[in-house]
Short mmCIF file of C-alpha atoms and ligand atoms in Angstrom, two decimals:
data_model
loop_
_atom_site.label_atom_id
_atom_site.label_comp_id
_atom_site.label_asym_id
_atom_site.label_seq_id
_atom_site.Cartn_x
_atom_site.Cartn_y
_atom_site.Cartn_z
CA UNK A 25 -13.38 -43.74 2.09
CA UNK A 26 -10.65 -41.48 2.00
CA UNK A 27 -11.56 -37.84 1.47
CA UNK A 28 -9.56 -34.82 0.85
CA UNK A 29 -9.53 -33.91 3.91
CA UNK A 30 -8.07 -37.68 5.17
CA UNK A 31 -3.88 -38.09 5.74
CA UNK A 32 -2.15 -41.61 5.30
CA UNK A 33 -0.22 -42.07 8.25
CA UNK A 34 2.81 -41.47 6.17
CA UNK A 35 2.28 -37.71 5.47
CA UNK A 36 0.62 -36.88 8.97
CA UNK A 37 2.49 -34.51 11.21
CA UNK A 38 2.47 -34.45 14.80
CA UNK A 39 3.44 -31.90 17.10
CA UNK A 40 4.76 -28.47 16.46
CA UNK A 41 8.12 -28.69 14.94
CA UNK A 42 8.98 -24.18 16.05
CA UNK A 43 10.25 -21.64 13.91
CA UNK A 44 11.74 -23.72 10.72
CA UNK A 45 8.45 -24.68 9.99
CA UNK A 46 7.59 -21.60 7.65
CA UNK A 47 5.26 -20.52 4.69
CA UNK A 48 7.18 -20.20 1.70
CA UNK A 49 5.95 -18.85 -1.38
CA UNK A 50 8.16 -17.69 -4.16
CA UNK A 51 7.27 -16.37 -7.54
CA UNK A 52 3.66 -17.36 -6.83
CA UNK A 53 1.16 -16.43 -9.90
CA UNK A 54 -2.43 -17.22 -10.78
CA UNK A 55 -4.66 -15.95 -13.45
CA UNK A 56 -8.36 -16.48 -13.77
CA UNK A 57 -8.56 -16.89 -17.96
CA UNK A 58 -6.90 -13.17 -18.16
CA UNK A 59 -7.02 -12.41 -14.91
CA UNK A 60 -3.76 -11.85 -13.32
CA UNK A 61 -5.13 -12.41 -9.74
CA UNK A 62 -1.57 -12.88 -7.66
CA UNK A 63 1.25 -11.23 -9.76
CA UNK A 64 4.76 -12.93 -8.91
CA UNK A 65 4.14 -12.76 -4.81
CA UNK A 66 6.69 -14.05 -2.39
CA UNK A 67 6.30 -14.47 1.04
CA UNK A 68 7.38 -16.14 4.20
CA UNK A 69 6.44 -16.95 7.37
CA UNK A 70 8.12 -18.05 9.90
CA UNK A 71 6.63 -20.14 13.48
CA UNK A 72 5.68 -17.65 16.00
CA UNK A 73 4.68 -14.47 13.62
CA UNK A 74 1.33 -13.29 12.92
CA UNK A 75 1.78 -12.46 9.49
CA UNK A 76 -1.34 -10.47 8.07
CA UNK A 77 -2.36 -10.23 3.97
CA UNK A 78 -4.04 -6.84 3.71
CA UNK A 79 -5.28 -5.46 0.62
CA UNK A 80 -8.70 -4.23 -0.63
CA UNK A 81 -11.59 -5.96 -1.66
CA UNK A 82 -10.52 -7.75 -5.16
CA UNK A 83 -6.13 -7.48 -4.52
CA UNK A 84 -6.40 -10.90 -4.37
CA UNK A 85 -6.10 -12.24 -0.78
CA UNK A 86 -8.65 -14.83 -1.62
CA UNK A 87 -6.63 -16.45 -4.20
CA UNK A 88 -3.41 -16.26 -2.12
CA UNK A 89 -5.21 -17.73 0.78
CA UNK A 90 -7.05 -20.72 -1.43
CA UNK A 91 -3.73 -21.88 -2.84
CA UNK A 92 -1.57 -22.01 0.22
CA UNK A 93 -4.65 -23.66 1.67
CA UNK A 94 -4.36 -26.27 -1.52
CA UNK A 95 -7.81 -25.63 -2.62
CA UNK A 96 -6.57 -24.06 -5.95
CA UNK A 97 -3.23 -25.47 -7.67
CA UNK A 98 0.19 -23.49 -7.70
CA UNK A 99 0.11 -22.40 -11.73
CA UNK A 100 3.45 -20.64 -11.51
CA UNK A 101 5.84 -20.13 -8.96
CA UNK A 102 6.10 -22.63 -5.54
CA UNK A 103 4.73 -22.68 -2.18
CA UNK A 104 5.81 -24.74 0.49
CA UNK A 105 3.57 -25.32 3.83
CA UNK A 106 6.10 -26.40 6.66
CA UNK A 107 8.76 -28.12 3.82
CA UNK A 108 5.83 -29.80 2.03
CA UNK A 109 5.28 -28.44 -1.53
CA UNK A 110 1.87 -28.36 -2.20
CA UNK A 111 2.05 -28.67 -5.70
CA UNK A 112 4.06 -32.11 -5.40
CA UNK A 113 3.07 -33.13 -1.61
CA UNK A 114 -0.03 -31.68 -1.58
CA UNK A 115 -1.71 -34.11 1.21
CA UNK A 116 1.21 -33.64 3.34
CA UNK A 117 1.20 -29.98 3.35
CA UNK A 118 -3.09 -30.03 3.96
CA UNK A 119 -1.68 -31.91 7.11
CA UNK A 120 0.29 -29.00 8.20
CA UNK A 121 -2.53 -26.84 7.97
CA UNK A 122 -4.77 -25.59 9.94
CA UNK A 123 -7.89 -23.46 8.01
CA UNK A 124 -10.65 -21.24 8.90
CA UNK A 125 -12.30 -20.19 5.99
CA UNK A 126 -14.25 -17.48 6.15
CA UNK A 127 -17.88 -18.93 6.57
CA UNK A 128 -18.06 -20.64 9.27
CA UNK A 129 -17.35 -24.66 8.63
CA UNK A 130 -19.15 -25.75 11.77
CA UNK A 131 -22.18 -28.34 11.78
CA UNK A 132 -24.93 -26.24 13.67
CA UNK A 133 -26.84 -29.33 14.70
CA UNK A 134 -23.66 -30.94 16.35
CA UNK A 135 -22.58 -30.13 19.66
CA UNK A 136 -19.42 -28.38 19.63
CA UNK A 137 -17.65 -31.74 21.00
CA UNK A 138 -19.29 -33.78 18.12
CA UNK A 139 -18.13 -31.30 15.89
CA UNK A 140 -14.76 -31.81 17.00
CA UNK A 141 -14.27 -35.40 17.06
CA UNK A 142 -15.97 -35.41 13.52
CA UNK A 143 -12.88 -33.17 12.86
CA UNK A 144 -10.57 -35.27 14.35
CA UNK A 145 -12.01 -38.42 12.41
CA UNK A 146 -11.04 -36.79 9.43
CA UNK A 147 -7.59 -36.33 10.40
CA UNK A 148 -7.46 -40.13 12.03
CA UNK A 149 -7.37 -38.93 15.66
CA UNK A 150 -9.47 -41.59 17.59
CA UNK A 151 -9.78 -42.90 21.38
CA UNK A 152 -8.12 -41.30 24.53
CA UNK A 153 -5.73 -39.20 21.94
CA UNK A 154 -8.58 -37.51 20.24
CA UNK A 155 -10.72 -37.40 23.94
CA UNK A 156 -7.44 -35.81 25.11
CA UNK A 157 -6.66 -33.23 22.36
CA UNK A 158 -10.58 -31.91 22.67
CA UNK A 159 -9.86 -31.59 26.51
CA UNK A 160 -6.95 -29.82 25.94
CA UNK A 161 -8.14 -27.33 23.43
CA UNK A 162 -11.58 -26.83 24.90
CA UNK A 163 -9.69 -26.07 27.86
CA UNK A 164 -7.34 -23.61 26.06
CA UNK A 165 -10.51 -21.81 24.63
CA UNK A 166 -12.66 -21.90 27.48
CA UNK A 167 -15.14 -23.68 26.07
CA UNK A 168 -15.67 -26.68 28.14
CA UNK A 169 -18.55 -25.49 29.64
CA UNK A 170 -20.14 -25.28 26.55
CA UNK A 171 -18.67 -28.95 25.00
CA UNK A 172 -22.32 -30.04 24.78
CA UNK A 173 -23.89 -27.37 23.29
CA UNK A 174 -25.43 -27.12 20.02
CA UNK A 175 -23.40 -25.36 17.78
CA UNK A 176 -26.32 -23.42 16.78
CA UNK A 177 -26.89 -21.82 20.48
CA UNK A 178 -23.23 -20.30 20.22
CA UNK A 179 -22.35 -16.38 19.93
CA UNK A 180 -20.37 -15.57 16.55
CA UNK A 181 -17.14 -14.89 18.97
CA UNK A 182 -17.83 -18.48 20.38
CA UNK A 183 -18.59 -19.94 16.97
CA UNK A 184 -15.12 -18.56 16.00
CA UNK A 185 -13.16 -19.92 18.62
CA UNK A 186 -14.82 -23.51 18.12
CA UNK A 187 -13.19 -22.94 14.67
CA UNK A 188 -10.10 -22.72 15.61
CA UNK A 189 -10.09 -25.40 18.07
CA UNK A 190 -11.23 -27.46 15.77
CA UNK A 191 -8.53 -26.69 13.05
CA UNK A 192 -5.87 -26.97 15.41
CA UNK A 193 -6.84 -31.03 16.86
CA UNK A 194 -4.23 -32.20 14.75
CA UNK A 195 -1.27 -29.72 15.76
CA UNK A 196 -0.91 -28.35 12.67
CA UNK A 197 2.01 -26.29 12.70
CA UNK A 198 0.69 -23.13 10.10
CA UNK A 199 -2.58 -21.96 10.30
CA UNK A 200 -4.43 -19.88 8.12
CA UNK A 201 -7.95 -17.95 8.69
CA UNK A 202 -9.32 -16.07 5.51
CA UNK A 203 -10.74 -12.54 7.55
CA UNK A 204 -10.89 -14.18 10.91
CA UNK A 205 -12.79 -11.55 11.71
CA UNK A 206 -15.70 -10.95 9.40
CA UNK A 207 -19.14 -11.03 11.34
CA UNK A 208 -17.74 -10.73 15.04
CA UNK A 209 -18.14 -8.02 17.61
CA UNK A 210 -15.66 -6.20 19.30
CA UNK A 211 -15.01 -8.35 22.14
CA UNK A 212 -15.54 -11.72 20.56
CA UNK A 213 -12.35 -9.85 18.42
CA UNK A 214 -10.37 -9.45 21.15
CA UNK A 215 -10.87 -13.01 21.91
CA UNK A 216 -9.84 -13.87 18.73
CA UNK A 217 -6.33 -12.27 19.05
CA UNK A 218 -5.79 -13.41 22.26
CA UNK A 219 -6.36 -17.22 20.99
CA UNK A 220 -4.17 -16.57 17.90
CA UNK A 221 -1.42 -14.86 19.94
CA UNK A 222 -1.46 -17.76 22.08
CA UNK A 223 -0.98 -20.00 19.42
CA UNK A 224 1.51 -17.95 17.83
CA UNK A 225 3.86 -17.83 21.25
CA UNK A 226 3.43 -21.56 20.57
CA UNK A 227 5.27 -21.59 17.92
CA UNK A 228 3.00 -21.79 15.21
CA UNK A 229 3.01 -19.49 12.11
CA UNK A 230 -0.19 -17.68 11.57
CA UNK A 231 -1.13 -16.07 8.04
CA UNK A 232 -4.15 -14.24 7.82
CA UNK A 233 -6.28 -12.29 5.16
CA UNK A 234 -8.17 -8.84 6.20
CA UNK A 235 -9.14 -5.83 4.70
CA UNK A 236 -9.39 -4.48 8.06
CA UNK A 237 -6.56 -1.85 8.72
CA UNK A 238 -6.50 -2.12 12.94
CA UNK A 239 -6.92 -5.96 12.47
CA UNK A 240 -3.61 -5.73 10.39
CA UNK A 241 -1.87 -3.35 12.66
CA UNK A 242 -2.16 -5.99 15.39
CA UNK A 243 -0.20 -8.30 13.40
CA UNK A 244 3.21 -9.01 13.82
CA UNK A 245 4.01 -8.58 10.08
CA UNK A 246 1.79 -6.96 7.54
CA UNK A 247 1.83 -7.91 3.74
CA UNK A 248 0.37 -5.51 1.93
CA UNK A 249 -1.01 -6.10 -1.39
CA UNK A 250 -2.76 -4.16 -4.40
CA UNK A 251 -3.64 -5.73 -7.77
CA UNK A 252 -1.84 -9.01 -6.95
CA UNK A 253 1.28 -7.62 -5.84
CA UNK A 254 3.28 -7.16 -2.86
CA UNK A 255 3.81 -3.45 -2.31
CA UNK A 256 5.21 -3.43 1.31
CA UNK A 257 6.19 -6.31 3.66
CA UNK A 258 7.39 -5.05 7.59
CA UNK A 259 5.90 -4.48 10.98
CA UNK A 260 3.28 -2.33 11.38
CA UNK A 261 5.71 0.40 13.43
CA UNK A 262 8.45 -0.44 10.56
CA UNK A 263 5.50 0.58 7.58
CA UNK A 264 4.68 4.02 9.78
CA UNK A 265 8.10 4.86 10.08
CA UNK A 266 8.68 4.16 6.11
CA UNK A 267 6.28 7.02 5.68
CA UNK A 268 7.28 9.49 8.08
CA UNK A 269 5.58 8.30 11.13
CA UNK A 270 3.74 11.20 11.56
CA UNK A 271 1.04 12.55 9.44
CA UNK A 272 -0.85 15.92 9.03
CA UNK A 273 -4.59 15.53 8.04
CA UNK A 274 -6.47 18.26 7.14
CA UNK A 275 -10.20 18.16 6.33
CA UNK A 276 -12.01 21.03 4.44
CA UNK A 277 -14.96 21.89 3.09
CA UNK A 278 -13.55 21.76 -1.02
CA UNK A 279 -10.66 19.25 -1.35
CA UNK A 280 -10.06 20.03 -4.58
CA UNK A 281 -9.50 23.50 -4.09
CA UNK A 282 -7.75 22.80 -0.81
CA UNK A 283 -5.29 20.59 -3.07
CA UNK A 284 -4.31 23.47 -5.47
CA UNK A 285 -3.51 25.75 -2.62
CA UNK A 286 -1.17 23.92 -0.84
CA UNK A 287 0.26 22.93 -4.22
CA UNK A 288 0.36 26.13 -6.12
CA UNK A 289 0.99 28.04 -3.15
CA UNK A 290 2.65 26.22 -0.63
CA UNK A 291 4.53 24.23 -3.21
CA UNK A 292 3.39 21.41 -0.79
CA UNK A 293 2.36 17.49 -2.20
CA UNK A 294 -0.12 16.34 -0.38
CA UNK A 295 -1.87 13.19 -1.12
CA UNK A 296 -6.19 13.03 -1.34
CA UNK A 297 -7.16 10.53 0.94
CA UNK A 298 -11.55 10.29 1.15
CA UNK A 299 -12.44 13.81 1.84
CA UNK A 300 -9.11 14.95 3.34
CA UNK A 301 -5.99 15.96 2.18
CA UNK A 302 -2.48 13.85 3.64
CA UNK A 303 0.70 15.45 4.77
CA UNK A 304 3.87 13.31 5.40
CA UNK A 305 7.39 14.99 5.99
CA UNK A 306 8.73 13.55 2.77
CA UNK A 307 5.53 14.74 0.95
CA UNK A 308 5.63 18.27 2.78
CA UNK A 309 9.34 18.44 2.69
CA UNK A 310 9.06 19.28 6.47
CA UNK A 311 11.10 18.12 8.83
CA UNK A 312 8.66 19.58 11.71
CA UNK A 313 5.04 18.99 10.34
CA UNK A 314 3.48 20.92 13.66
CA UNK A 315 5.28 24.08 12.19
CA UNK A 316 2.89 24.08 8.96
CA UNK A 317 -0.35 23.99 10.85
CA UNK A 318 -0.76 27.51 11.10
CA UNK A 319 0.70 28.03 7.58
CA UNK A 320 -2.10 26.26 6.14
CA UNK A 321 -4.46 27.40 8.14
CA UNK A 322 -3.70 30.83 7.45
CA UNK A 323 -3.48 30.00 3.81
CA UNK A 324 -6.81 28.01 3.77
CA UNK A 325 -8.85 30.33 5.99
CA UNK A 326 -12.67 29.46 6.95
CA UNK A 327 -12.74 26.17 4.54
CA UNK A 328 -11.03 24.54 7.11
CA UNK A 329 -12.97 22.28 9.24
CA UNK A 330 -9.67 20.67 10.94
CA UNK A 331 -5.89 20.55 10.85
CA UNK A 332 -5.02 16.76 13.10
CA UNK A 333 -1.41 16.01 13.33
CA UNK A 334 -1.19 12.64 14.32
CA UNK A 335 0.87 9.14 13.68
CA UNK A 336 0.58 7.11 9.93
CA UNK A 337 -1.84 4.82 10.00
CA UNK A 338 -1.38 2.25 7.54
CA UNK A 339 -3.92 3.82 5.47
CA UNK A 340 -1.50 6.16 5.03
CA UNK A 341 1.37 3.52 4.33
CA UNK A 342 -1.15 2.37 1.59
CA UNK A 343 -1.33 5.89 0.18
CA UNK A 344 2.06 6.29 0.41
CA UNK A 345 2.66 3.01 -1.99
CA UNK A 346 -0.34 3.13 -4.31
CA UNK A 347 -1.11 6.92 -4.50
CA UNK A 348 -4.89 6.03 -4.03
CA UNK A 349 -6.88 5.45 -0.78
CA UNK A 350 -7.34 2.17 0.88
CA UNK A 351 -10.96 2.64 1.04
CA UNK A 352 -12.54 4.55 -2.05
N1 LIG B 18 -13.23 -17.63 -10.04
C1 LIG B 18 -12.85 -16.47 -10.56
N2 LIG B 18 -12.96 -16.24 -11.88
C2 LIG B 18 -12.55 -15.06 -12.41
N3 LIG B 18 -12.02 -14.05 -11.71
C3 LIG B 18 -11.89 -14.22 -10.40
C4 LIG B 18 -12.30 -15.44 -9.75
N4 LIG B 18 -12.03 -15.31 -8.43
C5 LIG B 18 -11.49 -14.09 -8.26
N5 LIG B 18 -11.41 -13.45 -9.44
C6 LIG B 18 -10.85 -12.10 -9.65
O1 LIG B 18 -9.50 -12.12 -9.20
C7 LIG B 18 -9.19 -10.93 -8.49
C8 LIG B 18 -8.74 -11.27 -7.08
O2 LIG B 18 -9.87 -11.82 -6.39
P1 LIG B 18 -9.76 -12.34 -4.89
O3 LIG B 18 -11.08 -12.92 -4.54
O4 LIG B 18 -8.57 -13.21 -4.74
O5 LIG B 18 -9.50 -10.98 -4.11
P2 LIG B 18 -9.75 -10.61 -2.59
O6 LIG B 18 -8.67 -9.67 -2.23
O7 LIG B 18 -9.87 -11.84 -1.79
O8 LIG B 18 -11.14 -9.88 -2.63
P3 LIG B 18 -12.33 -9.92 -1.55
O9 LIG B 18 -11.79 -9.24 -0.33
O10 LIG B 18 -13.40 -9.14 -2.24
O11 LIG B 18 -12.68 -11.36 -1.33
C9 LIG B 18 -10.45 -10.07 -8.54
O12 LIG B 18 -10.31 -9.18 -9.62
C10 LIG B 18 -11.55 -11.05 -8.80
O13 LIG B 18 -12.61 -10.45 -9.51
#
C-alpha cells in the first residue's frame, strides 16, 4: 500500500546534495477561518546553517513548521524543500525531509533497531543498504549499544537522538524538529546540539522551532517571529549588536514608579521587561551605559534592588522589535 509517508523511486533523493539545497519560502500565508496564523513570511535556509524559528507560544511556529513539513497545504505564497515545491511536488519534497515532531514518533514496544528499519521500510530502504545506513547512524549517535533495546527503556535524551537517526535513514538533505527540545534535560540537550551540529557541518540545512531563548542563541541564524510575522532575521551576535549589544537592567521594588523617574527625570526611555526596567544605548541615548549607573541609582535611591549592566540577550532583541516582553 503506498502511504504518505512512501516515495516512488522517481521522487526519492539520495545523498546530500550541500549548500544549494535550501528552504525557500516566499510570501508564505495561512489563516485558520480568520486567523491570520503566518502573515506573508519569507525565509531561507541554506545546507550547513542551523536556522532557528523563535517566537512565543501562539506566533505561529507550529503552522510554519507543519507546512514546510507538508502536513498543511501552502494557501498563499510558495515553499520549496531542496527545489521541490511542496505545493506541486509535494512527495518529492516529504523525501527531502527529515521531521521530528514534537511528540515523540517512536514505537515504545520496538527496539530501537526495529524502529528504524520500520522507518526505512517506509522510505523503501531494504537489505544490506538499510542494515548499513542503521550501522552507520547508530554509530554516529552512539547508540549501538542500545540497538536492541526497547524503546520504552530509553532516557528522553536517548529517545531524542533515536529520532533523529531515524529521520535521517534516508539522507534527507533538510531537516526539521518542531522544539527539539521540549521534555529533555540539560545534558540530553547538549547532546542534541552536538548531533544537529554534526549534521549541519554535513551539509544539511536544519530549521527548527523553539520558544526557548538560549536554545535559539545557539543557532546559527535566528528567525524571529511575533503574530505571524518576521520581525528580525540574523545571527544571534548580529541581533545583540542591532540593539546595542549591551544592556542596563535595573530591578526595583515599584516599576512603575521606577519608569516615570527615569522618564520624567532622566528624560531616559527605558523599556518594561517582567519586573525590570531595560536600558539600551539607543534607548538611553548613552553612548557609555556604565556612566548612568550611579545616575540612576542616585535618582532611584533605596527602591533599588539592582543596577546589572550586561550584554542583550535576545529577550532584549525581542523587546527591542515588539515593545513587549518575550515572556509575559
Ligand atoms: N487548527 C487551528 N484552528 C484555529 N486556529 C489555530 C489552529 N491552529 C493554530 N491556530 C491559531 O493560530 C495561531 C498560531 O498557532 P501556532 O500553533 O502555529 O503557534 P505556535 O507559535 O506554534 O504556538 P505554540 O508554541 O503554542 O505551539 C494561534 O493564534 C493559534 O491559536
Amino acid at each position: 500500500m503506498m502511504t504518505q509517508n512512501t516515495l516512488t523511486q522517481s521522487e526519492s533523493t539520495t545523498g546530500h546534495a550541500g549548500v544549494a539545497d535550501v528552504i525557500e519560502v516566499t510570501g508564505l500565508s495561512h489563516q485558520y477561518g480568520e486567523k491570520l496564523a503566518v502573515d506573508n513570511l519569507d525565509l531561507n535556509v541554506s545546507g550547513g546553517e542551523i536556522v532557528a524559528v523563535l517566537g512565543k507560544n501562539g506566533s505561529g511556529k507550529t503552522t510554519l513548521f507543519r507546512v514546510l513539513s507538508t502536513l498543511l497545504p501552502v494557501q498563499s505564497g510558495r515553499v520549496t524543500i531542496a527545489g521541490a515545491d511542496v505545493s506541486s511536488h509535494t512527495m518529492a519534497a516529504r523525501g527531502r525531509l527529515g521531521i521530528i515532531f514534537q511528540s515523540p514518533s517512536l514505537d515504545i514496544k520496538l527496539t530501537v533497531l526495529e524502529n528504524m528499519r520500520c522507518q526505512g521500510a517506509l522510505y523503501g530502504l531494504t537489505g544490506d543498504r538499510l542494515r548499513n545506513r542503521c550501522d552507520e547512524l547508530l554509530n554516529q549517535f552512539s547508540l549501538e549499544d542500545r540497538r536492541h533495546d526497547f524503546c520504552q527503556t530509553l532516557s528522553g535524551g536517548l529517545k531524542r537522538r533515536v529520532e533523529l537517526a531515524k529521520g535521517l535513514l534516508h539522507r534527507p538533505p533538510v531537516m526539521l524538529l518542531d522544539e527539539p527540545s521540549t521534555g529533555l534535560d540539560p545534558s540530553a540537550r547538549l547532546a542534541l546540539w552536538d548531533a544537529l551540529e554534526s549534521l549541519a557541518s554535513e551539509g544539511v540545512a536544519v530549521m527548527l522551532t523553539t520558544h526557548l531563548m538560549d536554545e535559539a542563541a545557539k543557532a546559527s541564524r535566528v528567525v524571529l517571529i511575533d503574530a505571524g510575522k518576521k520581525i528580525a532575521d540574523a545571527s544571534p551576535s548580529q541581533l545583540q549588536r542591532e540593539v546595542g549589544d549591551r544592556v542596563l537592567t535595573i530591578a526595583t521594588d515599584d516599576v512603575a514608579s521606577a519608569e516615570l523617574v527615569l522618564r520624567n527625570e532622566m528624560n531616559l526611555n527605558p523599556l518594561r521587561v517582567g519586573g525590570t526596567l531595560r536600558l539600551t544605548s539607543e534607548q538611553s541615548g548613552a553612548s557609555d551605559l556604565a556612566t548612568l549607573v550611579n545616575p540612576i541609582a542616585d535618582r532611584l535611591g533605596d527602591s533599588v534592588q539592582s543596577i546589572a549592566f550586561g550584554r542583550a540577550s535576545l529577550e532584549d532583541v525581542f523587546v527591542a522589535k515588539t515593545g513587549t516582553a518575550f515572556l509575559d
